[in-house]
Short mmCIF file of C-alpha atoms and ligand atoms in Angstrom, two decimals:
data_model
loop_
_atom_site.label_atom_id
_atom_site.label_comp_id
_atom_site.label_asym_id
_atom_site.label_seq_id
_atom_site.Cartn_x
_atom_site.Cartn_y
_atom_site.Cartn_z
CA MET A 1 38.57 -28.65 12.78
CA MET A 2 38.28 -29.59 9.36
CA THR A 3 39.99 -27.57 6.20
CA ILE A 4 38.18 -24.51 5.58
CA GLU A 5 37.87 -23.24 2.20
CA THR A 6 38.98 -19.31 2.18
CA LEU A 7 38.30 -17.45 -1.10
CA GLU A 8 40.16 -14.03 -1.41
CA PRO A 9 37.75 -11.27 -1.46
CA ALA A 10 37.94 -9.04 -4.79
CA THR A 11 40.23 -6.53 -4.81
CA ILE A 12 37.83 -3.83 -6.10
CA GLN A 13 35.23 -2.88 -4.50
CA GLN A 14 32.00 -3.37 -6.84
CA ALA A 15 30.27 -0.29 -8.07
CA LEU A 16 26.57 -2.16 -7.80
CA PHE A 17 25.14 -3.45 -4.66
CA GLN A 18 22.76 -6.27 -6.36
CA ASN A 19 25.17 -9.06 -7.46
CA PRO A 20 28.09 -10.53 -5.41
CA ASP A 21 31.47 -11.18 -7.63
CA GLU A 22 32.40 -14.70 -8.59
CA HIS A 23 33.56 -15.83 -5.85
CA GLY A 24 30.17 -14.49 -3.75
CA TYR A 25 31.72 -11.35 -2.23
CA TYR A 26 29.80 -8.21 -1.70
CA GLY A 27 32.62 -6.27 -1.16
CA SER A 28 34.35 -7.58 1.61
CA PHE A 29 31.63 -10.10 3.00
CA GLY A 30 30.42 -13.35 1.63
CA GLY A 31 32.39 -16.26 -0.05
CA ALA A 32 32.45 -19.93 0.91
CA TYR A 33 34.02 -20.91 4.13
CA ILE A 34 33.16 -24.73 4.12
CA PRO A 35 34.69 -27.85 5.33
CA GLU A 36 36.53 -29.60 2.53
CA MET A 37 33.79 -32.59 2.38
CA LEU A 38 31.15 -30.18 1.53
CA GLN A 39 33.14 -28.48 -1.59
CA ARG A 40 31.10 -30.95 -3.96
CA ASN A 41 27.69 -30.34 -3.08
CA VAL A 42 28.40 -26.31 -2.91
CA ALA A 43 30.16 -26.49 -6.07
CA GLU A 44 27.48 -28.37 -7.88
CA LEU A 45 24.95 -25.96 -6.51
CA ARG A 46 27.03 -22.85 -7.59
CA ALA A 47 27.65 -24.22 -11.23
CA ALA A 48 24.01 -25.00 -11.92
CA TYR A 49 22.16 -22.27 -9.88
CA LEU A 50 21.85 -19.16 -12.46
CA GLU A 51 21.52 -21.46 -15.41
CA ILE A 52 18.41 -23.67 -13.93
CA MET A 53 16.86 -20.26 -12.35
CA ASP A 54 17.06 -18.82 -15.96
CA GLU A 55 15.48 -21.97 -18.05
CA PRO A 56 11.97 -20.78 -19.35
CA SER A 57 10.49 -23.93 -17.70
CA PHE A 58 11.89 -23.10 -14.45
CA LYS A 59 10.53 -19.50 -14.58
CA GLN A 60 7.04 -20.58 -15.74
CA GLU A 61 6.74 -23.43 -12.77
CA PHE A 62 8.06 -21.04 -10.19
CA ASN A 63 5.66 -18.00 -11.07
CA GLN A 64 2.65 -20.43 -11.68
CA LEU A 65 3.21 -21.87 -7.95
CA LEU A 66 3.92 -18.22 -6.60
CA LYS A 67 0.45 -17.22 -8.21
CA ASP A 68 -1.77 -19.93 -7.60
CA TYR A 69 -0.16 -21.77 -4.26
CA VAL A 70 1.59 -19.00 -2.71
CA GLY A 71 -1.00 -16.23 -3.82
CA ARG A 72 0.82 -14.01 -5.48
CA PRO A 73 1.15 -10.79 -6.12
CA THR A 74 0.72 -9.69 -2.70
CA PRO A 75 -1.22 -6.28 -2.08
CA LEU A 76 0.63 -3.26 -1.72
CA PHE A 77 -1.88 -1.14 0.51
CA TYR A 78 -2.16 2.51 1.16
CA ALA A 79 -2.14 2.56 5.22
CA GLU A 80 -4.12 5.73 5.11
CA ARG A 81 -4.65 6.19 8.79
CA LEU A 82 -1.17 5.35 9.60
CA SER A 83 -0.06 7.69 6.93
CA LYS A 84 -2.31 10.52 7.97
CA GLU A 85 -0.83 9.80 11.67
CA LEU A 86 2.73 10.23 10.17
CA ASN A 87 1.80 13.06 8.13
CA SER A 88 3.30 10.85 5.11
CA ASN A 89 2.31 8.05 2.78
CA ILE A 90 3.02 4.32 3.84
CA TYR A 91 2.42 1.11 1.95
CA LEU A 92 2.57 -1.93 3.36
CA LYS A 93 3.60 -5.02 1.15
CA ARG A 94 1.52 -7.64 2.35
CA GLU A 95 3.92 -10.89 2.65
CA ASP A 96 1.69 -11.68 5.81
CA LEU A 97 -0.94 -12.54 3.12
CA CYS A 98 1.30 -15.36 1.52
CA HIS A 99 0.76 -19.14 2.24
CA THR A 100 1.87 -20.26 5.41
CA GLY A 101 1.74 -16.62 6.84
CA ALA A 102 5.35 -14.88 5.51
CA HIS A 103 7.52 -14.33 2.98
CA LYS A 104 9.99 -17.57 3.51
CA ILE A 105 7.89 -19.48 1.07
CA ASN A 106 8.98 -17.66 -2.12
CA ASN A 107 12.32 -18.87 -1.41
CA THR A 108 11.50 -22.69 -0.49
CA ILE A 109 9.11 -22.67 -3.25
CA GLY A 110 12.06 -21.69 -5.55
CA GLN A 111 14.80 -24.06 -3.77
CA ILE A 112 12.61 -27.18 -4.03
CA LEU A 113 12.14 -26.63 -7.81
CA LEU A 114 16.08 -26.06 -7.82
CA ALA A 115 16.57 -29.45 -5.86
CA ILE A 116 14.15 -31.23 -8.29
CA ARG A 117 16.01 -30.16 -11.64
CA LEU A 118 19.07 -31.44 -9.80
CA GLY A 119 17.87 -34.80 -9.54
CA LYS A 120 17.51 -34.55 -5.47
CA LYS A 121 15.55 -36.79 -3.38
CA ARG A 122 16.11 -35.92 -0.19
CA ILE A 123 15.70 -32.00 1.35
CA ILE A 124 17.30 -31.18 4.85
CA ALA A 125 16.66 -28.00 6.47
CA GLU A 126 17.49 -26.50 9.92
CA THR A 127 15.06 -23.90 12.35
CA GLY A 128 15.08 -22.03 15.10
CA ALA A 129 11.90 -20.50 15.98
CA GLY A 130 10.29 -23.55 13.12
CA GLN A 131 9.05 -20.83 10.26
CA HIS A 132 11.72 -22.00 7.82
CA GLY A 133 10.80 -25.48 8.86
CA VAL A 134 7.16 -25.43 8.27
CA ALA A 135 8.07 -23.32 4.96
CA THR A 136 10.07 -26.05 3.95
CA ALA A 137 7.96 -29.02 5.29
CA THR A 138 5.22 -27.23 3.27
CA VAL A 139 7.04 -27.49 -0.43
CA CYS A 140 8.12 -30.60 0.44
CA ALA A 141 4.77 -32.05 0.75
CA LEU A 142 3.45 -30.23 -2.36
CA LYS A 143 6.41 -32.03 -4.22
CA GLY A 144 6.59 -35.47 -2.51
CA MET A 145 10.19 -35.05 -1.31
CA GLU A 146 11.03 -36.65 2.10
CA CYS A 147 12.17 -33.61 4.39
CA ILE A 148 14.18 -33.76 7.39
CA VAL A 149 14.24 -30.91 9.89
CA TYR A 150 16.86 -30.25 12.10
CA MET A 151 16.02 -28.34 15.59
CA GLY A 152 17.63 -27.58 18.61
CA GLU A 153 15.98 -29.57 21.52
CA LYS A 154 15.27 -26.52 23.48
CA ASP A 155 13.43 -24.92 20.33
CA ILE A 156 11.52 -28.16 19.89
CA GLU A 157 10.39 -27.74 23.49
CA ARG A 158 9.47 -23.57 22.99
CA GLN A 159 7.85 -23.99 19.70
CA ALA A 160 5.59 -26.69 19.71
CA PRO A 161 2.91 -25.37 17.31
CA ASN A 162 5.49 -25.48 14.78
CA VAL A 163 6.60 -28.69 15.16
CA ALA A 164 3.19 -29.88 14.95
CA ARG A 165 2.59 -28.31 11.71
CA MET A 166 6.02 -29.75 10.52
CA LYS A 167 4.84 -33.06 11.72
CA LEU A 168 1.30 -32.59 10.35
CA LEU A 169 3.01 -31.93 7.02
CA GLY A 170 5.16 -35.16 6.86
CA ALA A 171 8.47 -33.83 7.74
CA LYS A 172 10.89 -35.91 10.33
CA VAL A 173 11.67 -33.20 12.89
CA ILE A 174 15.33 -34.54 14.62
CA PRO A 175 16.35 -32.94 17.85
CA ALA A 176 19.64 -31.31 18.06
CA THR A 177 21.08 -32.38 21.44
CA SER A 178 24.66 -30.77 21.49
CA GLY A 179 25.77 -27.59 22.64
CA SER A 180 22.94 -24.67 23.64
CA LYS A 181 20.45 -26.92 22.09
CA THR A 182 19.16 -24.23 19.87
CA LEU A 183 19.60 -22.90 16.01
CA LYS A 184 23.63 -22.99 16.02
CA ASP A 185 23.53 -26.87 17.09
CA ALA A 186 20.88 -27.94 14.59
CA THR A 187 22.98 -26.32 11.76
CA ASN A 188 25.49 -28.11 12.72
CA GLU A 189 23.45 -31.12 12.73
CA ALA A 190 22.11 -30.27 9.22
CA ILE A 191 25.78 -29.57 7.73
CA ARG A 192 26.94 -32.91 9.35
CA ASP A 193 24.06 -34.47 7.31
CA TRP A 194 24.77 -32.74 4.16
CA ILE A 195 28.37 -34.28 4.29
CA ASN A 196 27.07 -37.84 4.89
CA ASN A 197 24.63 -37.47 1.98
CA PRO A 198 26.02 -35.60 -1.03
CA ILE A 199 24.52 -36.88 -3.83
CA ASP A 200 20.70 -37.05 -3.17
CA THR A 201 20.08 -34.81 -0.49
CA HIS A 202 19.60 -30.54 -1.24
CA TYR A 203 20.14 -28.31 1.82
CA ILE A 204 17.46 -25.57 1.82
CA ILE A 205 19.13 -22.69 3.85
CA GLY A 206 16.05 -20.14 4.71
CA SER A 207 17.87 -16.60 4.85
CA VAL A 208 20.76 -14.52 2.65
CA VAL A 209 23.16 -16.76 4.66
CA GLY A 210 25.49 -19.41 4.32
CA PRO A 211 28.19 -20.18 1.76
CA HIS A 212 28.20 -18.75 -1.69
CA PRO A 213 25.80 -19.34 -3.88
CA TYR A 214 23.08 -19.37 -1.12
CA PRO A 215 22.92 -15.51 -0.33
CA ASP A 216 22.59 -14.65 -3.84
CA MET A 217 20.00 -17.47 -4.76
CA VAL A 218 17.68 -16.45 -1.70
CA ALA A 219 17.99 -12.80 -2.74
CA ARG A 220 16.89 -13.83 -6.08
CA PHE A 221 14.37 -15.91 -4.92
CA GLN A 222 12.81 -13.01 -2.77
CA SER A 223 13.23 -10.45 -5.09
CA VAL A 224 9.91 -11.02 -6.66
CA ILE A 225 8.99 -8.70 -3.58
CA SER A 226 10.58 -5.87 -4.95
CA LYS A 227 9.57 -6.55 -8.75
CA GLU A 228 6.02 -6.24 -7.25
CA ILE A 229 6.71 -3.33 -5.48
CA LYS A 230 7.92 -1.49 -8.53
CA GLU A 231 4.77 -2.14 -10.76
CA GLN A 232 2.28 -1.90 -8.11
CA LEU A 233 3.86 1.86 -7.11
CA LEU A 234 4.00 2.76 -10.51
CA GLU A 235 0.28 1.93 -11.05
CA LYS A 236 -0.83 3.53 -7.57
CA THR A 237 1.80 6.74 -7.92
CA GLY A 238 3.06 7.25 -11.10
CA SER A 239 6.91 6.30 -10.14
CA GLU A 240 8.37 2.87 -9.72
CA ASN A 241 10.40 4.10 -6.87
CA PRO A 242 9.40 4.86 -3.32
CA THR A 243 11.82 7.47 -1.20
CA HIS A 244 12.13 4.75 1.46
CA VAL A 245 11.85 0.97 1.55
CA VAL A 246 11.78 -0.21 5.50
CA ALA A 247 12.04 -3.74 6.34
CA CYS A 248 13.41 -5.92 9.27
CA VAL A 249 16.37 -8.26 9.49
CA GLY A 250 17.36 -11.37 10.74
CA GLY A 251 19.27 -13.14 8.62
CA GLY A 252 18.07 -10.35 5.76
CA SER A 253 15.89 -12.20 3.11
CA ASN A 254 12.53 -10.21 3.33
CA ALA A 255 14.79 -7.12 3.34
CA ALA A 256 17.09 -8.43 0.34
CA GLY A 257 13.77 -9.10 -1.63
CA ALA A 258 12.20 -6.13 -0.54
CA PHE A 259 15.45 -3.91 -1.23
CA TYR A 260 16.33 -5.79 -4.65
CA HIS A 261 15.47 -3.95 -7.67
CA TYR A 262 16.42 -0.85 -5.72
CA LEU A 263 19.76 -1.69 -4.58
CA ASP A 264 21.23 0.24 -7.16
CA GLU A 265 18.85 3.20 -7.45
CA LEU A 266 20.54 5.50 -5.26
CA ASP A 267 18.10 7.71 -4.87
CA VAL A 268 15.48 5.16 -2.84
CA GLN A 269 16.55 4.77 0.90
CA LEU A 270 16.96 1.49 2.15
CA VAL A 271 16.61 1.20 5.85
CA ALA A 272 17.28 -2.16 7.56
CA VAL A 273 15.71 -2.43 11.08
CA GLU A 274 17.49 -4.98 13.73
CA ALA A 275 16.39 -6.08 17.34
CA ALA A 276 17.80 -4.47 19.94
CA GLY A 277 16.29 -6.56 22.30
CA HIS A 278 16.26 -5.28 25.71
CA GLY A 279 18.57 -2.28 24.42
CA ILE A 280 21.76 -2.74 21.97
CA TYR A 281 24.25 -2.60 24.77
CA SER A 282 22.36 -4.53 27.17
CA GLY A 283 23.87 -7.81 26.56
CA MET A 284 20.37 -8.92 25.65
CA SER A 285 20.38 -7.93 21.75
CA ALA A 286 20.65 -8.98 18.56
CA ALA A 287 21.92 -5.73 16.72
CA THR A 288 24.40 -7.08 14.54
CA THR A 289 25.63 -4.35 12.60
CA GLN A 290 26.02 -2.44 15.83
CA LEU A 291 27.65 -4.77 17.95
CA GLY A 292 28.90 -7.51 15.29
CA LYS A 293 32.61 -7.90 13.98
CA PRO A 294 33.80 -9.43 10.91
CA GLY A 295 33.84 -12.83 11.47
CA VAL A 296 32.58 -16.25 9.79
CA LEU A 297 29.24 -17.97 10.35
CA HIS A 298 27.41 -20.28 8.56
CA GLY A 299 29.85 -20.33 5.62
CA SER A 300 30.38 -16.88 5.14
CA LYS A 301 32.38 -13.82 5.98
CA SER A 302 29.99 -11.08 7.49
CA LEU A 303 29.53 -9.15 10.72
CA VAL A 304 29.03 -11.57 13.64
CA MET A 305 28.45 -10.80 17.39
CA GLN A 306 31.24 -12.57 19.13
CA THR A 307 33.41 -12.22 22.00
CA LYS A 308 37.23 -10.78 21.87
CA ASP A 309 38.20 -14.15 21.04
CA GLY A 310 35.70 -15.21 18.23
CA GLN A 311 32.93 -17.28 20.55
CA VAL A 312 29.78 -16.42 18.71
CA VAL A 313 27.53 -14.38 21.27
CA GLU A 314 24.20 -15.89 22.37
CA PRO A 315 21.40 -13.57 20.78
CA HIS A 316 18.32 -12.09 22.41
CA SER A 317 15.04 -11.08 20.47
CA ILE A 318 11.61 -11.24 21.71
CA SER A 319 11.22 -12.25 17.88
CA ALA A 320 12.37 -15.71 17.27
CA GLY A 321 12.88 -14.65 13.94
CA LEU A 322 15.43 -11.79 14.40
CA ASP A 323 17.09 -13.98 17.04
CA TYR A 324 20.35 -14.38 14.98
CA PRO A 325 24.06 -13.47 15.99
CA GLY A 326 24.87 -12.78 12.18
CA ILE A 327 23.55 -10.83 9.11
CA GLY A 328 23.63 -11.69 5.64
CA PRO A 329 26.72 -10.45 3.54
CA LEU A 330 24.73 -8.57 1.48
CA HIS A 331 23.76 -6.39 4.16
CA ALA A 332 26.92 -6.29 5.68
CA ASN A 333 28.09 -4.43 2.60
CA LEU A 334 25.09 -2.32 2.62
CA PHE A 335 26.02 -1.35 6.07
CA LYS A 336 29.77 -0.95 5.95
CA SER A 337 29.44 0.91 2.44
CA GLY A 338 26.65 3.52 4.09
CA ARG A 339 24.29 2.30 1.32
CA GLY A 340 21.79 1.05 3.75
CA VAL A 341 20.63 2.74 6.73
CA PHE A 342 20.67 0.67 9.98
CA LEU A 343 18.38 1.51 12.75
CA SER A 344 17.15 -0.98 15.70
CA ALA A 345 13.97 -1.38 17.68
CA THR A 346 13.79 -2.93 21.29
CA ASP A 347 11.80 -5.48 22.31
CA GLU A 348 9.29 -2.85 24.16
CA GLU A 349 9.15 -0.72 20.94
CA ALA A 350 8.38 -3.55 18.61
CA LEU A 351 5.46 -4.87 20.81
CA GLU A 352 4.03 -1.07 20.90
CA ALA A 353 4.54 -1.09 16.98
CA ALA A 354 2.53 -4.11 16.64
CA PHE A 355 -0.25 -2.99 18.65
CA HIS A 356 -0.34 0.05 17.20
CA LEU A 357 -0.77 -1.22 13.77
CA SER A 358 -3.30 -4.01 15.00
CA LYS A 359 -5.27 -0.80 16.19
CA ILE A 360 -4.97 1.83 13.52
CA GLU A 361 -5.24 -0.62 10.42
CA GLY A 362 -6.53 -3.89 11.54
CA ILE A 363 -3.46 -5.92 10.53
CA ILE A 364 -1.84 -8.12 13.51
CA PRO A 365 1.99 -8.22 12.38
CA ALA A 366 4.47 -10.86 13.00
CA LEU A 367 6.67 -9.49 15.95
CA GLU A 368 9.81 -9.44 12.98
CA THR A 369 7.72 -7.41 11.01
CA ALA A 370 6.64 -5.17 14.18
CA HIS A 371 10.69 -3.92 14.11
CA ALA A 372 10.27 -2.60 10.54
CA LEU A 373 7.00 -0.60 11.79
CA SER A 374 8.59 0.71 15.05
CA ALA A 375 11.15 2.40 13.21
CA LEU A 376 9.24 4.70 11.17
CA LYS A 377 8.87 7.34 13.77
CA ASN A 378 12.83 7.72 13.41
CA LEU A 379 12.56 8.49 9.86
CA GLU A 380 11.55 12.38 10.08
CA LEU A 381 9.22 11.52 7.24
CA THR A 382 7.38 14.67 4.93
CA PRO A 383 4.19 14.60 3.30
CA LYS A 384 6.34 14.15 0.07
CA ASP A 385 7.53 10.92 1.04
CA VAL A 386 6.58 7.84 -0.23
CA VAL A 387 7.72 4.81 2.14
CA VAL A 388 7.04 1.01 1.63
CA VAL A 389 7.35 -1.51 4.55
CA CYS A 390 7.69 -4.86 4.20
CA LEU A 391 5.38 -6.40 5.97
CA SER A 392 7.19 -9.88 6.38
CA GLY A 393 5.04 -11.94 8.17
CA ARG A 394 1.39 -12.17 10.15
CA GLY A 395 1.00 -12.12 14.09
CA ASP A 396 -0.72 -15.52 14.55
CA LYS A 397 2.24 -17.26 15.55
CA ASP A 398 2.84 -14.47 18.05
CA LEU A 399 -0.40 -14.65 19.82
CA ALA A 400 0.79 -15.80 23.06
CA THR A 401 3.30 -13.47 23.54
CA TYR A 402 1.05 -10.54 22.94
CA MET A 403 -1.31 -12.39 25.12
CA LYS A 404 1.32 -12.00 27.95
CA ALA A 405 1.99 -8.81 27.51
CA MET A 406 -1.24 -7.33 27.54
CA GLY A 407 -1.65 -9.14 30.46
CA LEU A 408 -3.92 -11.65 29.47
C1 PLP B 501 12.00 -15.28 9.72
C2 PLP B 501 11.46 -13.99 9.27
C3 PLP B 501 12.04 -12.70 9.72
C4 PLP B 501 13.36 -12.91 9.49
O1 PLP B 501 14.16 -13.40 8.28
P1 PLP B 501 14.86 -12.76 7.33
O2 PLP B 501 15.63 -13.69 6.40
O3 PLP B 501 15.67 -11.52 8.04
O4 PLP B 501 13.83 -11.85 6.66
C5 PLP B 501 11.14 -11.90 9.29
N1 PLP B 501 9.94 -11.70 9.30
C6 PLP B 501 9.01 -12.78 9.50
C7 PLP B 501 7.81 -12.92 9.59
C8 PLP B 501 9.63 -14.16 9.68
O5 PLP B 501 8.95 -15.31 9.48
#
């Protein structure tokens, strides 16, 4: 094992939930636990990211691309029939209408612009289901950057359409053939690549996970979601604040984006929904806050599903995007502090919610998103409540699963 940098957590619990401390800690979670040989890359990023993101020319280009390329602002849609059924007020934040079909592109646009300003020539990423790989390959094509995506050999077989998309977009997909041949192994390959190419390569991480500054950087890029919700809700209801914001959590980037500008507004209830798979305690689940213990995964300290002796447990969810044994440190802190409410939905419940939204609102959601929708029935909503659900992605990619569940 290589040497590990361990940063001591801040001794004083932060009053606010939005920003990590200078070492990247949200309460007792976060930090940068990385091999010695990555120190330089991560330190370079840490020293530069806030300054670059604050440059007027960066903001201008980022916002212009979000508008003209991604299609932002995404609508905030009042779901009338669903609201009537739940006797409340449900708004859907339509991230499913983003270019490439989900929120992930908000982050990859931000990171490619940052990589260019850092003088990088080469982009690497790892992907499980392929969604982040597609979002990364997309922005590399947009900017003419070399793109290498590491993907477990088993995932390459299971996710053929996304592999084809990445290749169409000009990316090189390299199979990870070690271990279980899935996401964890792809991550190891990407880290190895970064160690070998420290000068010219930027590693685009796809969620609010990884060593500091990634969780904060990704949350900031995704925070456009709650920035827009505030403006849109003010226009529609006369108030910027809903009573609840609901989002599904894999690593936690769409939830971080939807929560971001509400994190320190304590009257807004933040509801995170994890994947319970076949049931939280079935041994086939991805409900990290319910099952996880503090541990280090992908370079930061967070809650991790693990055995007694610290081996990472293979998670299960019907939705590939939630099939992750950890959770971003921002969310671990929301859970531990009680600032966030953490619920879960099983595979079965998610399917039901996806079918229901399709029929009642004419919107076929991604399976990940369906977990968030499924939790609405557990919230004991009243007619006074205003609930925003982050509709993180569209269901096209899940059609095969939906067909199977319908017996087609
Ligand atoms: C990847 C993905 C997720 C899960 O990732 P987060 O980082 O937790 O947001 C959720 N929804 C969709 C549609 C996705 O593609």
